Amino acid sequence: MGGGGGTEEELTAQETALYDRQIRVWGVDAQKRLSKAHVLVCGVNGTTIEFCKNIVLAGVGSLSLMDDHIVTEDDLSANFLIPHDESMHGGCSRAEACCESLKDFNPMVRVAVAKGDPSVIDEGFIDSFDIIVVSCTSLKTKLFINDNCRKRSKRIAFYSVECKDSCGEIFVDLQNHSYLQKKPGGEPEQQELTYASLQEAISVPWKNLPKKTTKLYYAMRVLESYELSEGRNPGETALSDLPAILAWRKDMCDRMSLSESQIPTALLERLLAAGKKEHPPVCAILGGILGQEVIKSISCKGDTIKSFFYFDTADGKGVMEDIPPTPSQS
């Protein structure tokens, strides 16, 4: 069963009227599931705000924002919900600065601020949610939250998303997911997917991955591994770290039996130069795709991303990477 539980409760007349167009697209049962789903977003930035906007407009049951960092000027470039007038957000956390505006998109969705530190999130608190989305946090925190999601008695879907200027990565762990897949000219068929955890996915030896695996996957692993070793959060590296990053790349490639040419220096330079900067058009793309994936997960309709999704403006392409690969991919 997908997030949000069953579909026994009927939609109110107000909900039916408000969501009439999308009900025509994905059906009443899917809308019922959405209206009962509870989503937690840890890390408020340009990408996750695009995601939040999309699921609030879709009619998710509730949305909680967790990000106690005080708004800075850097947040204004990509987060369209934070007003540029400092008098309107001075001293506010990122979550607080966005909460009221998100309510305005759809008053029928409960939007709230959840104060706290994602790195020490309480297991009982996690039980309140069906979907958890994590961004702009360390790999250690992502692994911690993903592991706790998997330990709960109910299924809690886990997503992480990062935008590094012109590049982006989404990770998906739905654990065991059942959904209906449309067949041309026939009735929808029930499908089952088993997902790897983030730890399992990033622990796959690189020599076991398909030769066509996107270079962005390897580059992101090099950066996050280096950041973890240095105790840094995503984006807390710069071009000045390039010599150390190149040495780290060589060490990882030697251990993983992968040619360093699979992780071009130019790509690492781009990612390092990005720092914490997000490119608004890329935020919109990633937030749109993530919103679509969460809706498919909750509604149990349609093929979902399995493991990773990458986008790079250098070629304008989106690439899905199923890691660990299925036997047919190996």
mmCIF file of C-alpha atoms in Angstrom, residues 14 24 37 42 95 104 118 139 164 222 230 233 236 239 244 272 283:
data_model
loop_
_atom_site.group_PDB
_atom_site.id
_atom_site.type_symbol
_atom_site.label_atom_id
_atom_site.label_comp_id
_atom_site.label_asym_id
_atom_site.label_seq_id
_atom_site.Cartn_x
_atom_site.Cartn_y
_atom_site.Cartn_z
ATOM 1 C CA GLN A 14 -14.863 21.377 -1.522
ATOM 2 C CA ARG A 24 -9.828 13.547 -14.122
ATOM 3 C CA ALA A 37 -0.424 11.697 3.032
ATOM 4 C CA CYS A 42 14.288 18.525 5.915
ATOM 5 C CA ALA A 95 11.210 27.185 7.199
ATOM 6 C CA ASP A 104 -1.540 30.647 0.362
ATOM 7 C CA PRO A 118 17.489 16.477 11.139
ATOM 8 C CA LEU A 139 25.685 12.304 3.788
ATOM 9 C CA LYS A 164 24.607 22.120 -7.629
ATOM 10 C CA VAL A 222 33.700 11.656 -4.845
ATOM 11 C CA GLU A 230 36.295 16.530 6.240
ATOM 12 C CA ASN A 233 28.017 19.795 4.593
ATOM 13 C CA GLU A 236 31.118 23.596 1.795
ATOM 14 C CA LEU A 239 37.743 25.404 -6.194
ATOM 15 C CA ALA A 244 42.689 17.534 -2.559
ATOM 16 C CA LEU A 272 33.133 22.802 -6.783
ATOM 17 C CA CYS A 283 15.511 23.889 -9.217
#
